Coordinates of C-alpha atoms in Angstrom, one line a residue:
X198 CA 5.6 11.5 -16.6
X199 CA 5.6 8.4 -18.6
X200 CA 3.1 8.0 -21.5
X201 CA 1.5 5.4 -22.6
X202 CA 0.1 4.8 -26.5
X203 CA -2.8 2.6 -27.1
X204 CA -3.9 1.1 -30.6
X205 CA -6.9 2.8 -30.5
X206 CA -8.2 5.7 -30.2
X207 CA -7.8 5.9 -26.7
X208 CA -4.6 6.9 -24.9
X209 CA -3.4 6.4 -21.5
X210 CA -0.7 7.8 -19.5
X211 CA 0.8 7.1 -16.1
X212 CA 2.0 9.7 -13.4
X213 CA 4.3 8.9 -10.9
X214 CA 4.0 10.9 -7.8
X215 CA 6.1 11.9 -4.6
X216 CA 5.5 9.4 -1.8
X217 CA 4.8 12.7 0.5
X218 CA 2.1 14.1 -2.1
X219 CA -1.3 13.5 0.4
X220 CA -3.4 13.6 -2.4
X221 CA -2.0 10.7 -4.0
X222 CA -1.9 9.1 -0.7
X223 CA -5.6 9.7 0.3
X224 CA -6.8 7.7 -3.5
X225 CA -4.8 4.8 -3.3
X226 CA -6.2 1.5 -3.3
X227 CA -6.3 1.1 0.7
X228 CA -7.3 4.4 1.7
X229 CA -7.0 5.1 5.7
X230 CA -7.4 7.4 8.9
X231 CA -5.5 7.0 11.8
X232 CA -7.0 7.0 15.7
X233 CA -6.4 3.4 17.2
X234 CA -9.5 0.6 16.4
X235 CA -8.6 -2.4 15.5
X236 CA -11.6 -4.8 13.4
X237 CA -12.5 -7.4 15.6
X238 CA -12.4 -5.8 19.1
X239 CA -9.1 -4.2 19.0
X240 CA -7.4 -0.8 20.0
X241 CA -9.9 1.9 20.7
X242 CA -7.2 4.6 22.2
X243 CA -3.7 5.9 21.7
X244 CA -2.2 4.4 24.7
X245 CA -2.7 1.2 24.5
X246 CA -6.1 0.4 26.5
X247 CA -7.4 -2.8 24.7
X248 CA -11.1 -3.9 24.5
X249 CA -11.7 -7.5 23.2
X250 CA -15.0 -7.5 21.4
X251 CA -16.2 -11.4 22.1
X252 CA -18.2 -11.9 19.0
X253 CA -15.8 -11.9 16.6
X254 CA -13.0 -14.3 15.9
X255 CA -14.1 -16.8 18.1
X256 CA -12.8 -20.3 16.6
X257 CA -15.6 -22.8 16.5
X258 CA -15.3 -26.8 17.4
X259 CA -15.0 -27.5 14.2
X260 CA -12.0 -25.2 13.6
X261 CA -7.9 -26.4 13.6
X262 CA -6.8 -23.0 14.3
X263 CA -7.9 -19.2 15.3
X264 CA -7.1 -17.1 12.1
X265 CA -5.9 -13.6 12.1
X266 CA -5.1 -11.2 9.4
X267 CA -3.2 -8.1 9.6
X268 CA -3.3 -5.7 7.1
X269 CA -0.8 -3.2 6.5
X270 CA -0.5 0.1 5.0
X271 CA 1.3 3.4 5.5
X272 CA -1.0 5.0 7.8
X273 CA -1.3 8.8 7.9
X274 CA -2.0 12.3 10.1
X275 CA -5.5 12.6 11.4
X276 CA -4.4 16.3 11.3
X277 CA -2.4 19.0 10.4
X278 CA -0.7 18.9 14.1
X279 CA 0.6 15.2 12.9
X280 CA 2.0 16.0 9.5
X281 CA 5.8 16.8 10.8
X282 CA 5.7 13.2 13.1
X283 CA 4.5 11.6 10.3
X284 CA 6.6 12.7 7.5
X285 CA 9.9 12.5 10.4
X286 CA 8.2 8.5 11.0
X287 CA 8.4 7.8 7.4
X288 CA 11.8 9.1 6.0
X289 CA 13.5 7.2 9.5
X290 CA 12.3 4.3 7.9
X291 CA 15.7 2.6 6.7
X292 CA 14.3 1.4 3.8
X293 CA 12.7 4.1 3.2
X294 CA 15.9 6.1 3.1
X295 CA 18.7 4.1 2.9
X296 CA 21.8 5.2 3.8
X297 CA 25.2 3.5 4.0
X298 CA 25.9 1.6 7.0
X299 CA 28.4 3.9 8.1
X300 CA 25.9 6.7 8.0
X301 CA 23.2 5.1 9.8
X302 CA 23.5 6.7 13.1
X303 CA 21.9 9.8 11.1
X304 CA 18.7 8.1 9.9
X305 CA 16.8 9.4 12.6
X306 CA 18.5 13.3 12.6
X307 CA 18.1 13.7 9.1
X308 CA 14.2 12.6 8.8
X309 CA 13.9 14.9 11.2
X310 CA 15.3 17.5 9.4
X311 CA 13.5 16.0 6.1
X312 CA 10.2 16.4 7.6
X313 CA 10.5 19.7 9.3
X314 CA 11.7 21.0 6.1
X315 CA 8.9 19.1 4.2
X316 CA 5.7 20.2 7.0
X317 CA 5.0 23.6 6.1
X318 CA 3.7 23.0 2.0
X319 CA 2.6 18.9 3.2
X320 CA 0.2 20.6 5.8
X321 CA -1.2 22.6 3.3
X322 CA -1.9 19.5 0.7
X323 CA -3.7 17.8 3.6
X324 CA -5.3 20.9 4.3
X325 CA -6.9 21.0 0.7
X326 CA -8.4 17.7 1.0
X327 CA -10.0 18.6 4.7
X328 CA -6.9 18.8 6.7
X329 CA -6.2 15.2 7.2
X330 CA -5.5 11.2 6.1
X331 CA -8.6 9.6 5.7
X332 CA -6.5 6.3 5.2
X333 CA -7.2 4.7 8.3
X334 CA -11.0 4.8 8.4
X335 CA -11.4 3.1 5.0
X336 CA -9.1 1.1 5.5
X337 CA -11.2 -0.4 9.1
X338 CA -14.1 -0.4 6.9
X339 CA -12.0 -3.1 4.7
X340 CA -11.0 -5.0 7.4
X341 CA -14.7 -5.0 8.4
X342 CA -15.4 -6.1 5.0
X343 CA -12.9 -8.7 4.5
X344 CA -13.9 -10.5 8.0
X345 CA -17.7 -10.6 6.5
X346 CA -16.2 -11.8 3.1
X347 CA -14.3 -14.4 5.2
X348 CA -17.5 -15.1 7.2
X349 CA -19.4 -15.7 4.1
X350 CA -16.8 -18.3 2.8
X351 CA -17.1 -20.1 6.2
X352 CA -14.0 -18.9 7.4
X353 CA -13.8 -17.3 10.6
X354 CA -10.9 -14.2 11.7
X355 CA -9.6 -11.5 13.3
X356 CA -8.5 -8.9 11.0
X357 CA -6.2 -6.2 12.1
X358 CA -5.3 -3.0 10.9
X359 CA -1.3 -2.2 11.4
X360 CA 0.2 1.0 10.0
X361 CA 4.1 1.7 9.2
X362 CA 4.4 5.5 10.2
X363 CA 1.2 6.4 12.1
X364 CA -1.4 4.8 14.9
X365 CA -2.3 2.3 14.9
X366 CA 1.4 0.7 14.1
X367 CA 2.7 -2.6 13.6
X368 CA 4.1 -3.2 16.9
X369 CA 0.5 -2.2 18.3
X370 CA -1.5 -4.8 16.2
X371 CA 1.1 -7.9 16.5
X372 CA 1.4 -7.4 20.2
X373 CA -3.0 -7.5 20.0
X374 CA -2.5 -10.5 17.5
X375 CA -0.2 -12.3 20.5
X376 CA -3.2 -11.4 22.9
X377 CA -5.8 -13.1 21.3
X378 CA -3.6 -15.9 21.0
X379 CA -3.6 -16.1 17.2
X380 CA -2.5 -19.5 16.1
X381 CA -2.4 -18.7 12.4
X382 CA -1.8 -15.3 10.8
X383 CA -1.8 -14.1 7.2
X384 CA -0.1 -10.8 6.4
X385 CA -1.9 -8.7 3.6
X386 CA -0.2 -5.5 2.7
X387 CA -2.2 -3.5 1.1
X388 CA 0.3 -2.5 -1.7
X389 CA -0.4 -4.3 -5.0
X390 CA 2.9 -4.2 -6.1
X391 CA 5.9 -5.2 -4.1
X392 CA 8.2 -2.6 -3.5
X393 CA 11.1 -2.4 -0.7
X394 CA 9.8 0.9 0.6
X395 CA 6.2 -0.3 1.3
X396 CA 5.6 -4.0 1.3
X397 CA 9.5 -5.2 1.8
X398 CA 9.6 -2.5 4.8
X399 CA 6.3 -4.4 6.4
X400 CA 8.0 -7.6 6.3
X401 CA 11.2 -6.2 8.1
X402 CA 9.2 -5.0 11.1
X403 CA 7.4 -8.3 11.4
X404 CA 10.5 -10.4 11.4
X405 CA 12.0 -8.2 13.5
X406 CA 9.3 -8.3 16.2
X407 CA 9.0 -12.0 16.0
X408 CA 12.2 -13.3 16.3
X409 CA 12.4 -11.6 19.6
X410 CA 9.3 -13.3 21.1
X411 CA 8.9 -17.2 21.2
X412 CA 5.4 -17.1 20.8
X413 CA 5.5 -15.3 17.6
X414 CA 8.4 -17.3 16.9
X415 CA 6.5 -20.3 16.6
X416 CA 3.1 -18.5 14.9
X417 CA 2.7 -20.3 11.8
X418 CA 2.5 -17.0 9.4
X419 CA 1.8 -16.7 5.1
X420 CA 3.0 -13.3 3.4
X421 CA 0.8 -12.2 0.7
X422 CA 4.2 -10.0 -1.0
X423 CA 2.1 -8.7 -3.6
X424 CA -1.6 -9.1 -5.5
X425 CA -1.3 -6.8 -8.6
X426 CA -2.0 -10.1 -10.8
X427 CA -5.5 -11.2 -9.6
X428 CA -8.2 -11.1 -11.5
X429 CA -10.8 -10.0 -9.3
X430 CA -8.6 -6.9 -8.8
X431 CA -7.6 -6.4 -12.4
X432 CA -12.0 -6.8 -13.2
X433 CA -12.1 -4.5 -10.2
X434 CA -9.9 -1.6 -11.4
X435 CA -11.0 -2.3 -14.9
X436 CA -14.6 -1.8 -14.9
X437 CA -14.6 1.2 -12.2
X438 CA -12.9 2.7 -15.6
X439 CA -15.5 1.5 -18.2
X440 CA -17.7 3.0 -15.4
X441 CA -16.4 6.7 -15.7
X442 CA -15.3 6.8 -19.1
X443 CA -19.7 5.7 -19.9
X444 CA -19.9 9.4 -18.2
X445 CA -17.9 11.2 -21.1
X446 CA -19.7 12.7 -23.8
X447 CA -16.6 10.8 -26.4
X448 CA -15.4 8.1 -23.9
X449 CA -12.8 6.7 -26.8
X450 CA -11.2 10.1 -27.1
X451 CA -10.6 10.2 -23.3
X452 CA -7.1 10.1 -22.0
X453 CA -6.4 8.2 -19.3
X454 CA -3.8 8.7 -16.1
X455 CA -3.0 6.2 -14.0
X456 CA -0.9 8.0 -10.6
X457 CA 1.5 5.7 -8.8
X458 CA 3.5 6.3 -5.8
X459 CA 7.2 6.8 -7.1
X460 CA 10.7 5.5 -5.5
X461 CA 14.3 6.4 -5.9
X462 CA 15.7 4.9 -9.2
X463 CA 18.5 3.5 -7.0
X464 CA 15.3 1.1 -5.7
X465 CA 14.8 -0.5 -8.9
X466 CA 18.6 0.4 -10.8
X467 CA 20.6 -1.0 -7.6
X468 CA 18.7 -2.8 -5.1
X469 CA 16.6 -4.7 -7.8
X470 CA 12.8 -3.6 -6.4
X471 CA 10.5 -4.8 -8.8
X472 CA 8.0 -2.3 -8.3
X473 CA 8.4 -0.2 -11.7
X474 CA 8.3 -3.5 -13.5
X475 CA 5.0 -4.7 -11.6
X476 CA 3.9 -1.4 -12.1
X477 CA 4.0 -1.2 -16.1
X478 CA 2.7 -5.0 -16.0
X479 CA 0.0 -4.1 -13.7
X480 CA -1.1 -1.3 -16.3
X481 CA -0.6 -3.6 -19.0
X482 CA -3.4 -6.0 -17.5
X483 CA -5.8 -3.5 -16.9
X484 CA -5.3 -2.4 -20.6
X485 CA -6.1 -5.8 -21.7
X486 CA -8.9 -6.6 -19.6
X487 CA -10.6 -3.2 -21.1
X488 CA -9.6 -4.5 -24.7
X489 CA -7.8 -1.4 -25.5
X490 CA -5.5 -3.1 -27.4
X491 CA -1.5 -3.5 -26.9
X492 CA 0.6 -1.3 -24.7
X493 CA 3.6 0.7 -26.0
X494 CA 5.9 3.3 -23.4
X495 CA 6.6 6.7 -25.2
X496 CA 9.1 9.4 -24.8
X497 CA 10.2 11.8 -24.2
X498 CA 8.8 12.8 -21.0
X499 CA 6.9 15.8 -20.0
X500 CA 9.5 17.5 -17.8
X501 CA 12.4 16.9 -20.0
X502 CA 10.1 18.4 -22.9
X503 CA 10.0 21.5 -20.8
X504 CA 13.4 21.4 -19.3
X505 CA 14.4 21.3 -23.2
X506 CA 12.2 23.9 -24.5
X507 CA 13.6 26.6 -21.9
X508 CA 17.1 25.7 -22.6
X509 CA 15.9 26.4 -26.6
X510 CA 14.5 29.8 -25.2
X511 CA 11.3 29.4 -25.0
X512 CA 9.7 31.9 -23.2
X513 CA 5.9 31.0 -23.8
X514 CA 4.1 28.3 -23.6
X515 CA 0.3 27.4 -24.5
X516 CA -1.4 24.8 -22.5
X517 CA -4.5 23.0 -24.0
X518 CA -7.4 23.3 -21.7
X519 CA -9.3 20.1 -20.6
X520 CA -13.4 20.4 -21.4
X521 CA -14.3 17.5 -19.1
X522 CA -12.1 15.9 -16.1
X523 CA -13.3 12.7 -14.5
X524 CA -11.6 10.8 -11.6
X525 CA -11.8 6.9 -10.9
X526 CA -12.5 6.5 -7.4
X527 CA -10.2 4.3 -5.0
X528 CA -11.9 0.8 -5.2
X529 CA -12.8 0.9 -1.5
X530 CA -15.1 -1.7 0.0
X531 CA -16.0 -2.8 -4.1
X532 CA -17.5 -6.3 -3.4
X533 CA -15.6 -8.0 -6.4
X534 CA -12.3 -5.9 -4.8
X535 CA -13.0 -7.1 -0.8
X536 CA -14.3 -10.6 -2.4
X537 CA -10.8 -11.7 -4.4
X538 CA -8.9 -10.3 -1.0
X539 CA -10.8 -13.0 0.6
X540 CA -9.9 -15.5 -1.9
X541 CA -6.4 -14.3 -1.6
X542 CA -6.6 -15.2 2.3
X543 CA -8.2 -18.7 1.8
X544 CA -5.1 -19.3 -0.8
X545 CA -2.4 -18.3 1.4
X546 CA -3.1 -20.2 4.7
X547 CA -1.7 -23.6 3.2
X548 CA 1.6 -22.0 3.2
X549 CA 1.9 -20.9 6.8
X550 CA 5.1 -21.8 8.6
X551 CA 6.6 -20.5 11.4
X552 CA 9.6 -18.2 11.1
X553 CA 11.1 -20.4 12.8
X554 CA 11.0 -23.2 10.9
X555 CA 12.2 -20.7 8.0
X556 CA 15.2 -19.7 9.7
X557 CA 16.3 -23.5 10.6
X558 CA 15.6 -24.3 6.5
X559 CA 18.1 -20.5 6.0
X560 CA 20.7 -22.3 8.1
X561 CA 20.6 -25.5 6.5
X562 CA 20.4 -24.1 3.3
X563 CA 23.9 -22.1 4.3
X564 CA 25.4 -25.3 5.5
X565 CA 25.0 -27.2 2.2

């Protein structure tokens, strides 16, 4: 655990949790389900069976192109039966788990392994919050959302829901993207922070997928890597907390967590993921925009406080109870939230190129 000290009265501290914890996973910012329905008359089933809805996405006379948007996110179990898949999905995901080239023949043996080890005490987190993800069905509802924002700015689009480890995936929302003949995509991870595991993992499958298809080849497309630093979603997250604290009978003596998905320390130690640092800026925003004064990170942590207190012989230990608990609620379909995503769109589309026209500006880069 990683505290934070305010210059105030107020404190705030941040928890990093497990990737695999579902509560964590269920409150984060893009919150999903799983079954197979794309926004904008996508998939409705498992296996594949399309169903174009006609009404939406349509490009009018006066438009250049026919926009889509694909957001991305993690996806996960619609039940307790899905867990193991899931969790054996996730772990084979190379950057995920990285292992040494010569040991990559085992990614897919040892998340199996991983996850049948890591089933039995996951199914009963999902179980305490109703025995399933509900990531994919919020996340729809923002893709609903975001095409109306869209709409509202003029701005007509497809938006797609993809999901790394669970239905609907990737693959299943860029092939649906190819069949509405898309002609200009933006790709909005839902992450807010870029990290190799999540956003950099996205990018990987849709480079992969398009360099083996001319069509996609040739698809003029804008990465949105990450969106941490916008002010709508600073505002956003910001004053849902002013929000709850107003509830609190002595809001400035409330203390303040902020829970974070966490990633190996060889991520940002070796392979230079920025995520930690985006992370502690990201706070440090927030902080500012509720005029709380400066940000300074404390030790020691709370683990190695307890790891050092046994090895002193502490046997033990009295726990302060809480007298109120509060929760700030994922920010959902928030209309400043959805709104600045919107903007976020708009901004990206001058930036559009083809990957191939990337990879000829790679090799000409190499030759010079």
């Amino acid at each position: 655990m990683v505290a934070v000290s305010l210059s105030g009265r107020s404190k705030l501290w941040v928890l990093i949790e497990r990737i695999y914890n579902p509560s964590v996973i269920s409150s984060s910012y893009s919150n999903t389900q799983y079954h197979s329905r794309l926004i904008g008359g996508l998939i409705q089933k498992r296996n594949l069976n399309f169903q174009a809805n006609s009404t939406m996405g349509i490009c009018t006379s006066s438009e250049k192109f026919k926009l889509g948007v694909l957001l991305v996110n993690i996806g996960g179990p619609e039940n307790l039966n899905d867990v193991q898949p899931f969790l054996c999905n996730l772990f084979a995901d190379p950057d995920v788990i990285r292992l040494p080239k010569l040991f990559k023949f085992l990614q897919r043996p040892l998340a199996k392994l991983i996850s049948i080890l890591l089933a039995p005490k996951t199914k009963q987190r999902y179980a305490a919050i109703g025995g399933g993800s509900p990531l994919r069905r919020i996340t729809d509802e923002q893709a609903d959302a975001l095409r109306t924002a869209l709409e509202a700015k003029n701005l007509h689009a497809n938006v797609y829901v993809g999901m790394r480890c669970w239905y609907p995936f990737m693959e299943e929302a860029i092939q649906q993207i190819k069949w509405d003949r898309i002609t200009k995509l933006v790709l909005l991870p839902l992450f807010p922070q870029f990290s190799i595991s999540t956003t950099g993992s996205s990018i990987r499958v849709l480079q992969r997928i398009f360099m083996d298809d001319a069509y996609l080849l040739r698809l003029p497309v804008s990465i949105i890597r990450f969106w941490y630093r916008r002010q709508g979603y600073i505002r956003s997250i910001a004053d849902s907390i002013v929000t709850q604290l107003s509830k609190f009978e002595k809001p400035e003596e409330v203390l303040i967590f902020f829970s974070a998905h966490g990633v190996p320390v060889s991520y940002d130690e070796n392979a230079g993921d920025p995520y930690k640092d985006q992370i502690e800026e990201c706070i440090y925003l927030i902080t500012r925009e509720h005029r709380v004064g400066p940000v300074q990170w404390l030790k020691p942590y709370t683990n190695e406080v307890l790891v050092e207190l046994g090895r002193k012989g502490v046997k033990s230990l009295l726990a302060v109870p809480i007298r109120e608990l509060g929760r700030v609620p994922a920010l959902g379909c928030t209309s400043s939230f959805i709104t600045d995503l919107a903007d976020a769109v708009v901004e990206a589309l001058p930036s559009a190129k083809s990957l191939s026209i990337l990879r000829e500006t790679a090799k000409e880069s190499d030759c010079r």
